[in-house]
mmCIF file of C-alpha atoms and ligand atoms in Angstrom:
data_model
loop_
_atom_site.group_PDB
_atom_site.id
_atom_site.type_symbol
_atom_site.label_atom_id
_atom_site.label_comp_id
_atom_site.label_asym_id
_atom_site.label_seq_id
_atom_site.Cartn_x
_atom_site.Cartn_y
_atom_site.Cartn_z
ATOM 1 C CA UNK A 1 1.290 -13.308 30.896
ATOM 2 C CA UNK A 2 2.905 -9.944 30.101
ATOM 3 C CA UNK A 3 4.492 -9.180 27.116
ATOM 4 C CA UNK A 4 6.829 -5.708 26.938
ATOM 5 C CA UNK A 5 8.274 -6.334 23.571
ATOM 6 C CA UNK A 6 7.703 -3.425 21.219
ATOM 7 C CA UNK A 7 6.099 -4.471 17.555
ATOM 8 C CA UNK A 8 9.116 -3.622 15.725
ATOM 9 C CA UNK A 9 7.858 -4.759 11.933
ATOM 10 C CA UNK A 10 8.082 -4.689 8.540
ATOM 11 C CA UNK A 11 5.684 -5.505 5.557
ATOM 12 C CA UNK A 12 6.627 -7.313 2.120
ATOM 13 C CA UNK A 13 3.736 -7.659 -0.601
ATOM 14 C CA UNK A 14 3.706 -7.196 -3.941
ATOM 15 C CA UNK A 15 1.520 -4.649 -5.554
ATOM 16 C CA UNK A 16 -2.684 -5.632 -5.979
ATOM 17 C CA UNK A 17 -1.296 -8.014 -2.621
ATOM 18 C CA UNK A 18 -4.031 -6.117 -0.026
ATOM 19 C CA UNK A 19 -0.380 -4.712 1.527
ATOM 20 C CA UNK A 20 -2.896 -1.490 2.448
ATOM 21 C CA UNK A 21 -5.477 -3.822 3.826
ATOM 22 C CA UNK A 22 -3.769 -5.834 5.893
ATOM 23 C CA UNK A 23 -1.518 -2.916 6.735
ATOM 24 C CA UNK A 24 -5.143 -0.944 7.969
ATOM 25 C CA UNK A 25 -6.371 -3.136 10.131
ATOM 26 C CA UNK A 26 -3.013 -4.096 12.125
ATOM 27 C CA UNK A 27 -2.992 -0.356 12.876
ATOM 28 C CA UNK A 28 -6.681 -0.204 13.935
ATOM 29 C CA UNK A 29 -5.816 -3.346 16.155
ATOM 30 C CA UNK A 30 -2.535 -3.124 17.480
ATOM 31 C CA UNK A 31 -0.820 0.278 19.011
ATOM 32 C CA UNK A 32 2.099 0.550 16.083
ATOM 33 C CA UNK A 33 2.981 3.579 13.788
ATOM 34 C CA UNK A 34 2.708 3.050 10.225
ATOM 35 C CA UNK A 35 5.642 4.417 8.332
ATOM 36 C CA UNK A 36 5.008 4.089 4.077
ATOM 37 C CA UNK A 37 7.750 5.541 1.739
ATOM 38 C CA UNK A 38 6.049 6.357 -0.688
ATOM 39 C CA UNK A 39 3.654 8.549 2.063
ATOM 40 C CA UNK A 40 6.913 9.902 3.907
ATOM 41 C CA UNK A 41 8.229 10.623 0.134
ATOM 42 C CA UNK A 42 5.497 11.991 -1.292
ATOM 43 C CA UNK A 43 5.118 14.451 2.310
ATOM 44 C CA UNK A 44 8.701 15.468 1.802
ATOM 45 C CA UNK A 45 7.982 16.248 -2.010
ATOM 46 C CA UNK A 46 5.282 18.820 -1.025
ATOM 47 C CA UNK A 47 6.902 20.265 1.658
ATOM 48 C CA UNK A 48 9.955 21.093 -0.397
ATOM 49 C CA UNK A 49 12.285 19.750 2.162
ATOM 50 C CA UNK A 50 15.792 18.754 1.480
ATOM 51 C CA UNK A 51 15.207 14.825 0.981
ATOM 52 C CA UNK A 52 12.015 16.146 -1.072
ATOM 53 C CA UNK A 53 13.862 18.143 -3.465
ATOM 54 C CA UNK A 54 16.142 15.177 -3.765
ATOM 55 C CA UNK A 55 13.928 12.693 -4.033
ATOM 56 C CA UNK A 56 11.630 14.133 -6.693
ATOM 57 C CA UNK A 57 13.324 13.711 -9.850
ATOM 58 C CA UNK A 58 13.780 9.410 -9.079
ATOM 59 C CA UNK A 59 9.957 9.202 -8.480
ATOM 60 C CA UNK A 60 8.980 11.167 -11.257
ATOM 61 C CA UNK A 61 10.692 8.577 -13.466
ATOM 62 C CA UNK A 62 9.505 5.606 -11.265
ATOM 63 C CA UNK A 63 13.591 5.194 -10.638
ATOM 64 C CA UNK A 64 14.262 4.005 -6.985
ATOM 65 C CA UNK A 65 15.648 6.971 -4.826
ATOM 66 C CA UNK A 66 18.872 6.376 -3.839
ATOM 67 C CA UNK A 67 19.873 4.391 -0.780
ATOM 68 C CA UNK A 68 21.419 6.759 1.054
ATOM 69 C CA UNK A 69 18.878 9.008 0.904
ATOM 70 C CA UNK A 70 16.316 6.447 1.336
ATOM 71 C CA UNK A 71 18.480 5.367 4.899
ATOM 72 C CA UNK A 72 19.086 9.377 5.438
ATOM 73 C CA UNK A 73 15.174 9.809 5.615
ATOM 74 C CA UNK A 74 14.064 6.588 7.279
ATOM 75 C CA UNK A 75 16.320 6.311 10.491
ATOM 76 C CA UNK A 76 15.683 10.130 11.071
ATOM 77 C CA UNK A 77 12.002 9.196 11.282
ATOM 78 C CA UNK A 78 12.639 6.077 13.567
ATOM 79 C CA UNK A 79 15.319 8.301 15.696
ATOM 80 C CA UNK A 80 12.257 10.134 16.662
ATOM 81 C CA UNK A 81 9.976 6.627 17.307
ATOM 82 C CA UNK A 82 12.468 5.583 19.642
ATOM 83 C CA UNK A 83 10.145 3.567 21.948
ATOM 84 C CA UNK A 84 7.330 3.516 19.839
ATOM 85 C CA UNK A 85 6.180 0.010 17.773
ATOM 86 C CA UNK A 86 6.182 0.887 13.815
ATOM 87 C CA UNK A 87 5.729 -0.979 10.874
ATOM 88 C CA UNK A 88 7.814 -0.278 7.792
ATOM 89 C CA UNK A 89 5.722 -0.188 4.760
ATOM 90 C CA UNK A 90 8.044 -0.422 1.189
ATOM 91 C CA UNK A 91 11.008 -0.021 3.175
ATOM 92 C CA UNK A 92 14.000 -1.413 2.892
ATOM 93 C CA UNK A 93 13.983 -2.415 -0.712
ATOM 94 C CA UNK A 94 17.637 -2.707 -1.563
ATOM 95 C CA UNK A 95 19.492 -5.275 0.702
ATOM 96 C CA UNK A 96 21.506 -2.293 1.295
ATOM 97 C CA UNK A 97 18.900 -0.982 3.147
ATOM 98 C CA UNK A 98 18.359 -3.704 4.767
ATOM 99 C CA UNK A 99 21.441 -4.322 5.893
ATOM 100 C CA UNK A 100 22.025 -0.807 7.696
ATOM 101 C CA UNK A 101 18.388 -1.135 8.908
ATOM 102 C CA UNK A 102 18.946 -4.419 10.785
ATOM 103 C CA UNK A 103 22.453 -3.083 12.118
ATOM 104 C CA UNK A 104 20.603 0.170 13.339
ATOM 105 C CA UNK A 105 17.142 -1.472 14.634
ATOM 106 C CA UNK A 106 16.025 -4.784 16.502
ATOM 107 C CA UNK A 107 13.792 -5.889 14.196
ATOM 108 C CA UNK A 108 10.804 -8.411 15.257
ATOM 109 C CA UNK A 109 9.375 -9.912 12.408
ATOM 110 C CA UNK A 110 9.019 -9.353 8.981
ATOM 111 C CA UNK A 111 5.438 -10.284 7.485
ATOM 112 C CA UNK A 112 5.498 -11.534 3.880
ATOM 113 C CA UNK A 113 2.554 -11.381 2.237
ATOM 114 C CA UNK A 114 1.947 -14.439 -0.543
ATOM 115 C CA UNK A 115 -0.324 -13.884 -3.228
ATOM 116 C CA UNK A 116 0.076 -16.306 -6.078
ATOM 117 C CA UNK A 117 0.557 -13.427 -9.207
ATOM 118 C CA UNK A 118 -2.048 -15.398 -11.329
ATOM 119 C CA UNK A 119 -4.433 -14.539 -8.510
ATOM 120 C CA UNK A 120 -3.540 -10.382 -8.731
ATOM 121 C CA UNK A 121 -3.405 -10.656 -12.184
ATOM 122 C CA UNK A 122 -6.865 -11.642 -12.365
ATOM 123 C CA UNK A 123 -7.575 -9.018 -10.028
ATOM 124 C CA UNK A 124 -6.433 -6.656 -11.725
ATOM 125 C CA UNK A 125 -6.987 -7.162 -15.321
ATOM 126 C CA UNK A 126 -10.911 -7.575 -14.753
ATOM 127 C CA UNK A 127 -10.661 -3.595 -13.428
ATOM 128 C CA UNK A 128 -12.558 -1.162 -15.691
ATOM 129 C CA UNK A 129 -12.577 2.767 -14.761
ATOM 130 C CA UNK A 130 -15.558 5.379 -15.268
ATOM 131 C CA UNK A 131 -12.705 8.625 -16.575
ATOM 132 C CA UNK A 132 -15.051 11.050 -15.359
ATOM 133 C CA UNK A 133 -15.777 9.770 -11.856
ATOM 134 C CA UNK A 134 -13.017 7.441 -10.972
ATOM 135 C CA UNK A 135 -15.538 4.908 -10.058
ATOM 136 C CA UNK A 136 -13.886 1.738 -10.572
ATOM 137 C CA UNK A 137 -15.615 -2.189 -11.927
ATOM 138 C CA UNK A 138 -14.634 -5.214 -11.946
ATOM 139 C CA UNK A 139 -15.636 -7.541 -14.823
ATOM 140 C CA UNK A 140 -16.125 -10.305 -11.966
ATOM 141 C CA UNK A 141 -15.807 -8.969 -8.205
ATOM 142 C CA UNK A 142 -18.365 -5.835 -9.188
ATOM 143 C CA UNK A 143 -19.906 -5.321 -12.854
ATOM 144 C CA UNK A 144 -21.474 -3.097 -14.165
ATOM 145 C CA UNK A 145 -25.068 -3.001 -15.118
ATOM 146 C CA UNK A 146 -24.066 -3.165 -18.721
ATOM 147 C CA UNK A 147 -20.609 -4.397 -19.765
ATOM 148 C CA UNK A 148 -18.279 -1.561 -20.234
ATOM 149 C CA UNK A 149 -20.879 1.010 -19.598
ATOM 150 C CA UNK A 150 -20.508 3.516 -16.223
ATOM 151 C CA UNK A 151 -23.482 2.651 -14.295
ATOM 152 C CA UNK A 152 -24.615 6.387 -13.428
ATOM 153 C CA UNK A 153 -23.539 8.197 -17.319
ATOM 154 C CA UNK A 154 -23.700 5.476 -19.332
ATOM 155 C CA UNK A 155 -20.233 6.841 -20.622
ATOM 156 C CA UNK A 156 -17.594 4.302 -22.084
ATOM 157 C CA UNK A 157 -15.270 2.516 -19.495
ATOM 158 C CA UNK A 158 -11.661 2.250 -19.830
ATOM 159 C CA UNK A 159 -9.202 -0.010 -18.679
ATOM 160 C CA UNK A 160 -6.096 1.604 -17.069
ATOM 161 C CA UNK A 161 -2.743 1.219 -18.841
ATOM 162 C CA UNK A 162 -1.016 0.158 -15.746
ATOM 163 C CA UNK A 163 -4.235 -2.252 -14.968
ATOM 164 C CA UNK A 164 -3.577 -4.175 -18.425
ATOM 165 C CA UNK A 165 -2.617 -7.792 -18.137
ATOM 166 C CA UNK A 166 1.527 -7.304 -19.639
ATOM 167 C CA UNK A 167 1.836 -4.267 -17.527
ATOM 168 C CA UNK A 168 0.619 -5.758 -13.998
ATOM 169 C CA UNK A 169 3.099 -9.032 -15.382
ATOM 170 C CA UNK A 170 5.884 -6.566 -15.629
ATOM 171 C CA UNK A 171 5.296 -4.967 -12.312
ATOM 172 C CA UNK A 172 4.988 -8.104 -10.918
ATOM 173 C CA UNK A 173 7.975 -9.476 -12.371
ATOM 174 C CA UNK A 174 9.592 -6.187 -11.430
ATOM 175 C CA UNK A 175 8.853 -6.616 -7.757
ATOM 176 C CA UNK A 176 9.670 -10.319 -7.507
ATOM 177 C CA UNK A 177 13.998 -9.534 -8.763
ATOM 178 C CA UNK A 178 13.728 -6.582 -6.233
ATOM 179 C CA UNK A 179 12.089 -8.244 -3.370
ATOM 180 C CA UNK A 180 13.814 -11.422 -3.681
ATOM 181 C CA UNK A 181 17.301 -10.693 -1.993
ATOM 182 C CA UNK A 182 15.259 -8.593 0.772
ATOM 183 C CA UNK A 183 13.676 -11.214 1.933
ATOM 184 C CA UNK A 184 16.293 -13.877 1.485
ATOM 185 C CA UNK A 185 18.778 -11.512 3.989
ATOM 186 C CA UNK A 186 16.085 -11.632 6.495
ATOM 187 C CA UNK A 187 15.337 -15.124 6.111
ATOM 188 C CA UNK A 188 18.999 -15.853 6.582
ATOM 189 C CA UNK A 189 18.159 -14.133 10.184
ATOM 190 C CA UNK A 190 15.276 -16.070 10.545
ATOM 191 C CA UNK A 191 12.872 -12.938 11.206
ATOM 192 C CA UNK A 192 10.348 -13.896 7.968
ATOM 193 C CA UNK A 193 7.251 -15.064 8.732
ATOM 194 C CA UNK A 194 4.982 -15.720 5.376
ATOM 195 C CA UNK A 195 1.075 -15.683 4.997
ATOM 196 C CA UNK A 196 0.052 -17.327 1.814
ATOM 197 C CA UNK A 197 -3.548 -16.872 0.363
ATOM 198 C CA UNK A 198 -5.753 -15.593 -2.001
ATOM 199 C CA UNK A 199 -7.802 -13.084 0.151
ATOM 200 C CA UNK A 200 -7.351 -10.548 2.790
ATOM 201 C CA UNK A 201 -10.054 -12.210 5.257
ATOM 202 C CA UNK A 202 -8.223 -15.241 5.069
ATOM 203 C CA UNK A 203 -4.648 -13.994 5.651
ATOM 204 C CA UNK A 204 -5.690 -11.528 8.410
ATOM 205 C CA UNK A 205 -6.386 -13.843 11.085
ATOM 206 C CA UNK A 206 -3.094 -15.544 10.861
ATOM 207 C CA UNK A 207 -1.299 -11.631 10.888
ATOM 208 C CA UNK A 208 -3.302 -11.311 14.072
ATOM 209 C CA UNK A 209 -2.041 -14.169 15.764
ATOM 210 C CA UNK A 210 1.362 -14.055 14.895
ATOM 211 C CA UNK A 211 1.588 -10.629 15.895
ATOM 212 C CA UNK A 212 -0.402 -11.055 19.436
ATOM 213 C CA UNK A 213 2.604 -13.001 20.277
ATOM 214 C CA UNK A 214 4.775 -10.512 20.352
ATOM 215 C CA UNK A 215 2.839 -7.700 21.264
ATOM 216 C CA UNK A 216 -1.263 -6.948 23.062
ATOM 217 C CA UNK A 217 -3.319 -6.064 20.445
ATOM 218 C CA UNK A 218 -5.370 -3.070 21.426
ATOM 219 C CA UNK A 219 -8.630 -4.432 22.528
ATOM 220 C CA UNK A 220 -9.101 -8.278 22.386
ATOM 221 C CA UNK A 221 -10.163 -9.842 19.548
ATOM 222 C CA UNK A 222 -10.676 -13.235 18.705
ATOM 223 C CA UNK A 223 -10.230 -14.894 15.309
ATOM 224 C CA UNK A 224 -10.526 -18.366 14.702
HETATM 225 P P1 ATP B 301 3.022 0.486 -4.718
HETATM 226 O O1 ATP B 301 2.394 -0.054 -5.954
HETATM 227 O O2 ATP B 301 3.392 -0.570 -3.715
HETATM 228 O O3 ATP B 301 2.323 1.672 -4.132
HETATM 229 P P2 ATP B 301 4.865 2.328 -5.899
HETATM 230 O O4 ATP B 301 5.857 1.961 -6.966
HETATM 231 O O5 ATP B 301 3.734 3.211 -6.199
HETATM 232 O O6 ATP B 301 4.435 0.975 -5.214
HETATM 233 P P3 ATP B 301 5.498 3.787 -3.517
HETATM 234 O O7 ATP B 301 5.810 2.906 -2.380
HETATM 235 O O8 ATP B 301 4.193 4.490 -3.534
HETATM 236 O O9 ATP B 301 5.763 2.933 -4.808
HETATM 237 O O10 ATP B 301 6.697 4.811 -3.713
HETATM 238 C C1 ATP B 301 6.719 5.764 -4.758
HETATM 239 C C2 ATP B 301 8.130 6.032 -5.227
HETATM 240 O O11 ATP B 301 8.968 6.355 -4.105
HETATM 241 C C3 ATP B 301 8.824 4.837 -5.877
HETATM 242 O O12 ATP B 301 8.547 4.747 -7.229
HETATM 243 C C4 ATP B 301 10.302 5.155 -5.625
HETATM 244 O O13 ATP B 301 10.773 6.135 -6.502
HETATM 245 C C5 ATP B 301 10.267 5.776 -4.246
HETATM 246 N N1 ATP B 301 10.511 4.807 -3.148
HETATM 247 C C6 ATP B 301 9.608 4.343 -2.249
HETATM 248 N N2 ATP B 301 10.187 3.510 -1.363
HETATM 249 C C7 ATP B 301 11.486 3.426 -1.709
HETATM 250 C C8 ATP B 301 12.623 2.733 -1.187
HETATM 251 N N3 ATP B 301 12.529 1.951 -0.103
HETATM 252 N N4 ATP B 301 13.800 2.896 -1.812
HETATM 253 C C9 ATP B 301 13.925 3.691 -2.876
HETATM 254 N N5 ATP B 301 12.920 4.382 -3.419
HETATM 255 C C10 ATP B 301 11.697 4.264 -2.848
HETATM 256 MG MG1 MG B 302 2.020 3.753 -4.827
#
């Protein structure tokens, strides 16, 4: 059995999903480029380039850069992946950019990653921070020696604002109204495929296998 298909594919997870993790390791196991906006954005930002200069002033505010710009950026990249495999990481986010993706690109499959939001929530309300260090607790996954207390100073921890439990809700509930029509377009195509769990070591395997079907993974690995 040979398979010639190129991994054309695109991520969908909300934020405290393991996105990065899951993201990681289909890099380190299949031969695919990973393209993140917020990377490409941020890399256009320092360089000072035109979609840079653009761009800056939406992301300082957290505001969503504007489509066109967002399309602009993205297909120049993929013009130059033309028969490479890539995975599209936070983009599209707008059905519009969706919709001139998918006229522009054969897309493959697009992964959605299902983590119940009581489950981040938990994850990421338990998270403490050491200010000084940046060496991060949790209350449950990784205490400290002494509750609230940095391990190594014995200085104060702090919880993050954006790591308390009505801002993750908010992010959450941010993500879900702009997510939601993304992947109901694709759905309507039939190109979602969606991995539900609690934990990246259980989700992974199932990545793996849908994504061997459509593509050799670098070196063979089994999962069961
Ligand atoms: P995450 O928590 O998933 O990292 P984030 O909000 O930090 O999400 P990034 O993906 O790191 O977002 O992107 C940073 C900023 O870049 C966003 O706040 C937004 O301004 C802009 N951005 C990224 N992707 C897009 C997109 N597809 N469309 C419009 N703006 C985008
Ligand atoms: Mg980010």
């Amino acid at each position: 059995m040979t398979i010639h298909r190129l991994l054309r594919a695109i991520i969908i997870g909300a934020p405290g999903s393991g996105k990065g993790t899951i993201s990681t390791r289909i890099v380190k196991d299949f031969d695919v480029k990973h393209l993140s906006s917020g990377d490409l954005l941020r890399k256009q930002v320092q360089e000072k380039t035109e979609y840079g200069i653009q761009a800056k002033r939406y992301m300082d505010t957290g505001q969503l850069v504007p489509d066109q710009l967002m399309l602009g950026l993205f297909m120049h990249e993929l013009k130059a992946l033309n028969d490479h495999s890539w995975l599209l990481d936070g983009f599209p986010r707008t059905v519009e950019q969706a919709v001139a993706l998918y006229k522009s690109q054969d897309i493959e499959v697009v992964l959605n990653l299902r983590i119940p939001f009581e489950v981040i929530i938990d994850r990421i309300k338990g998270r403490w921070t050491h200010p000084g260090s940046g060496r991060i607790y949790h209350v449950d996954f990784n205490p400290p020696k002494v509750l609230f207390k940095d391990d190594i100073t014995g200085e104060p921890l702090v919880q993050r604002d954006d790591d308390k439990e009505e801002t993750v809700k908010a992010r959450l509930e941010h993500y879900r109204r702009l997510t939601h029509p993304v992947l109901q377009y694709f759905s309507n195509k039939g190109l979602v495929e969606e991995f539900s769990g609690t934990e990246s070591n259980e989700i992974w395997p199932h990545v793996h296998k849908a994504l061997s079907k459509i593509v050799v993974p670098k070196q063979y690995t089994h999962y069961e």
